[in-house]
Amino acid sequence: MRVPIIAGNWKMNKTAAEAAAFVRELAPKLAPFTGIERVVCPPFIALPTTAEALAHSEIKVGAQNVSEHEKGAYTSQISAAMLEGLAEYVIIGHSECREYLGETDDVINRKIKAALAHGLKPIFAMGENLTVNEAGETLAFVGGQVRAGLEGITAEQMQSIVLAYEPIWAIGTGKSANAQFANEITGGIRGVIESLYSATIADDIRIQYGGSVKPANMAEYMSQEHIDGALVGGASLIVDDFVSLVQAAQETKGA
Ligand code: PEP
């Protein structure tokens, strides 16, 4: 059985002190929902205070990116070794990093390998833009991102990976994808995983939906067969909204 996972991607929001204060308020409210894996992904600078504030909580911490390099002359970058002990998860391949930082499928593949080599669990994000979507080519496009991102990743390593289908046109726009469409694409991604690995690995891998997920639409996403949680931006910045998302997931799919 796949344990649903909800991860809040705070992007460039919250200082170190604000992040710690936020999770101190959030953690007790999320504590009852033990059937859902709950993750917050603060900015790098807020990882230590957030991790410390959550030290006695089941809420997990994720980073928002990682360098593909081990160490060296890469000004501004953060390596996987630096994240060890501070984060359990790391988002890799977010469309904002693909767009603003020029991250290619090849770079993303190397980042996934770097993260795994240091015991971090990648939340590997993928998604199409509006042009691809309107051309009806979403699954072909996203399937290509999946194949490229997972090049050289072993079946055993797949156990540490979460996938996140995030249509770019739905991120931060308030224009969420139709739940049946999101299910069709996440189901298609599962099919790609089966063709690359096995039916068991495809059945076990968790696939999140992301893109304007809100308390009002969460239950509909979570009631879809192939959607195992959400990667959430805006709504994860508000304590009560975050709690409502997790509650909806627990009521729909929680163990
Ligand atoms: C995201 O940043 O991954 C995201 C899905 O953002 P939002 O929920 O705000 O659309």
CSV table of N, CA and C in Angstrom, one decimal, residues 105 126-148 163-167 169 180-196 207 226:
chain,number,residue,atom,x,y,z
A,105,ASP,N,17.2,18.1,-18.3
A,105,ASP,CA,16.9,16.7,-17.9
A,105,ASP,C,18.2,16.0,-17.4
A,126,MET,N,8.1,16.9,-12.5
A,126,MET,CA,8.1,17.0,-14.0
A,126,MET,C,6.7,17.6,-14.4
A,127,GLY,N,6.7,18.1,-15.6
A,127,GLY,CA,5.4,18.7,-16.0
A,127,GLY,C,5.5,19.5,-17.3
A,128,GLU,N,4.4,19.6,-18.0
A,128,GLU,CA,4.4,20.2,-19.3
A,128,GLU,C,3.9,21.7,-19.3
A,129,ASN,N,4.3,22.4,-20.3
A,129,ASN,CA,3.7,23.8,-20.4
A,129,ASN,C,2.4,23.8,-21.2
A,130,LEU,N,1.8,24.9,-21.3
A,130,LEU,CA,0.4,25.0,-21.8
A,130,LEU,C,0.4,24.6,-23.3
A,131,THR,N,1.5,24.9,-24.0
A,131,THR,CA,1.5,24.6,-25.5
A,131,THR,C,1.5,23.1,-25.7
A,132,VAL,N,2.3,22.4,-24.9
A,132,VAL,CA,2.4,20.9,-24.9
A,132,VAL,C,1.0,20.3,-24.5
A,133,ASN,N,0.5,20.9,-23.5
A,133,ASN,CA,-0.8,20.4,-23.0
A,133,ASN,C,-1.9,20.6,-24.0
A,134,GLU,N,-2.0,21.7,-24.6
A,134,GLU,CA,-3.0,22.0,-25.6
A,134,GLU,C,-2.8,21.2,-26.9
A,135,ALA,N,-1.6,20.7,-27.1
A,135,ALA,CA,-1.4,19.9,-28.3
A,135,ALA,C,-1.7,18.4,-28.0
A,136,GLY,N,-2.1,18.2,-26.8
A,136,GLY,CA,-2.4,16.8,-26.4
A,136,GLY,C,-1.2,15.9,-26.3
A,137,GLU,N,0.0,16.5,-26.0
A,137,GLU,CA,1.2,15.7,-25.9
A,137,GLU,C,1.8,15.6,-24.5
A,138,THR,N,0.9,15.8,-23.5
A,138,THR,CA,1.4,15.8,-22.2
A,138,THR,C,2.2,14.5,-21.8
A,139,LEU,N,1.5,13.4,-22.0
A,139,LEU,CA,2.1,12.1,-21.5
A,139,LEU,C,3.4,11.8,-22.2
A,140,ALA,N,3.5,12.1,-23.5
A,140,ALA,CA,4.7,11.8,-24.3
A,140,ALA,C,5.8,12.7,-23.7
A,141,PHE,N,5.5,14.0,-23.4
A,141,PHE,CA,6.5,14.9,-22.9
A,141,PHE,C,7.0,14.6,-21.5
A,142,VAL,N,6.0,14.3,-20.7
A,142,VAL,CA,6.3,14.0,-19.3
A,142,VAL,C,7.0,12.7,-19.2
A,143,GLY,N,6.6,11.7,-20.0
A,143,GLY,CA,7.3,10.4,-20.1
A,143,GLY,C,8.7,10.6,-20.4
A,144,GLY,N,9.0,11.5,-21.4
A,144,GLY,CA,10.4,11.8,-21.8
A,144,GLY,C,11.2,12.3,-20.6
A,145,GLN,N,10.6,13.2,-19.8
A,145,GLN,CA,11.3,13.7,-18.6
A,145,GLN,C,11.6,12.6,-17.6
A,146,VAL,N,10.6,11.7,-17.4
A,146,VAL,CA,10.8,10.6,-16.5
A,146,VAL,C,12.0,9.7,-16.9
A,147,ARG,N,11.9,9.3,-18.2
A,147,ARG,CA,13.0,8.5,-18.7
A,147,ARG,C,14.4,9.1,-18.5
A,148,ALA,N,14.5,10.4,-18.9
A,148,ALA,CA,15.8,11.1,-18.9
A,148,ALA,C,16.2,11.3,-17.4
A,163,LEU,N,7.7,10.7,-7.1
A,163,LEU,CA,7.5,11.5,-8.4
A,163,LEU,C,6.5,12.6,-8.1
A,164,ALA,N,6.6,13.7,-8.8
A,164,ALA,CA,5.6,14.8,-8.7
A,164,ALA,C,5.2,15.3,-10.0
A,165,TYR,N,4.0,15.0,-10.4
A,165,TYR,CA,3.5,15.6,-11.7
A,165,TYR,C,2.9,16.9,-11.5
A,166,GLU,N,3.6,17.9,-12.1
A,166,GLU,CA,3.2,19.3,-11.9
A,166,GLU,C,3.1,20.1,-13.2
A,167,PRO,N,1.9,20.1,-13.8
A,167,PRO,CA,1.7,20.9,-15.0
A,167,PRO,C,2.1,22.4,-14.8
A,169,TRP,N,1.5,25.1,-16.2
A,169,TRP,CA,0.4,26.1,-16.3
A,169,TRP,C,-0.5,26.1,-15.1
A,180,GLN,N,-9.4,14.2,-13.1
A,180,GLN,CA,-9.4,13.0,-14.0
A,180,GLN,C,-8.2,13.1,-14.9
A,181,PHE,N,-7.9,14.3,-15.4
A,181,PHE,CA,-6.8,14.4,-16.3
A,181,PHE,C,-5.5,14.1,-15.6
A,182,ALA,N,-5.4,14.7,-14.3
A,182,ALA,CA,-4.2,14.4,-13.5
A,182,ALA,C,-4.0,13.0,-13.2
A,183,ASN,N,-5.2,12.3,-13.0
A,183,ASN,CA,-5.1,10.8,-12.8
A,183,ASN,C,-4.6,10.1,-14.0
A,184,GLU,N,-5.1,10.5,-15.2
A,184,GLU,CA,-4.7,9.9,-16.4
A,184,GLU,C,-3.2,10.0,-16.6
A,185,ILE,N,-2.7,11.2,-16.4
A,185,ILE,CA,-1.2,11.4,-16.6
A,185,ILE,C,-0.4,10.7,-15.5
A,186,THR,N,-0.8,10.8,-14.3
A,186,THR,CA,-0.1,10.0,-13.2
A,186,THR,C,-0.1,8.5,-13.5
A,187,GLY,N,-1.3,8.0,-14.0
A,187,GLY,CA,-1.4,6.6,-14.3
A,187,GLY,C,-0.4,6.3,-15.5
A,188,GLY,N,-0.3,7.2,-16.5
A,188,GLY,CA,0.6,7.1,-17.6
A,188,GLY,C,2.0,7.0,-17.1
A,189,ILE,N,2.3,7.9,-16.2
A,189,ILE,CA,3.7,7.9,-15.6
A,189,ILE,C,4.0,6.6,-14.9
A,190,ARG,N,3.0,6.0,-14.2
A,190,ARG,CA,3.2,4.7,-13.6
A,190,ARG,C,3.5,3.6,-14.7
A,191,GLY,N,2.8,3.8,-15.8
A,191,GLY,CA,3.1,2.9,-16.9
A,191,GLY,C,4.5,3.0,-17.4
A,192,VAL,N,5.0,4.2,-17.5
A,192,VAL,CA,6.4,4.4,-17.9
A,192,VAL,C,7.3,3.7,-16.9
A,193,ILE,N,7.0,3.9,-15.6
A,193,ILE,CA,7.9,3.2,-14.6
A,193,ILE,C,7.8,1.7,-14.8
A,194,GLU,N,6.7,1.2,-15.1
A,194,GLU,CA,6.6,-0.3,-15.3
A,194,GLU,C,7.4,-0.7,-16.5
A,195,SER,N,7.4,0.1,-17.5
A,195,SER,CA,8.2,-0.3,-18.7
A,195,SER,C,9.7,-0.2,-18.4
A,196,LEU,N,10.1,0.7,-17.5
A,196,LEU,CA,11.5,0.9,-17.2
A,196,LEU,C,12.0,-0.1,-16.2
A,207,ILE,N,3.2,8.9,-6.5
A,207,ILE,CA,3.2,10.0,-7.5
A,207,ILE,C,2.3,11.1,-6.9
A,226,HIS,N,-4.4,7.0,-9.0
A,226,HIS,CA,-2.9,7.1,-9.2
A,226,HIS,C,-2.3,8.3,-8.5
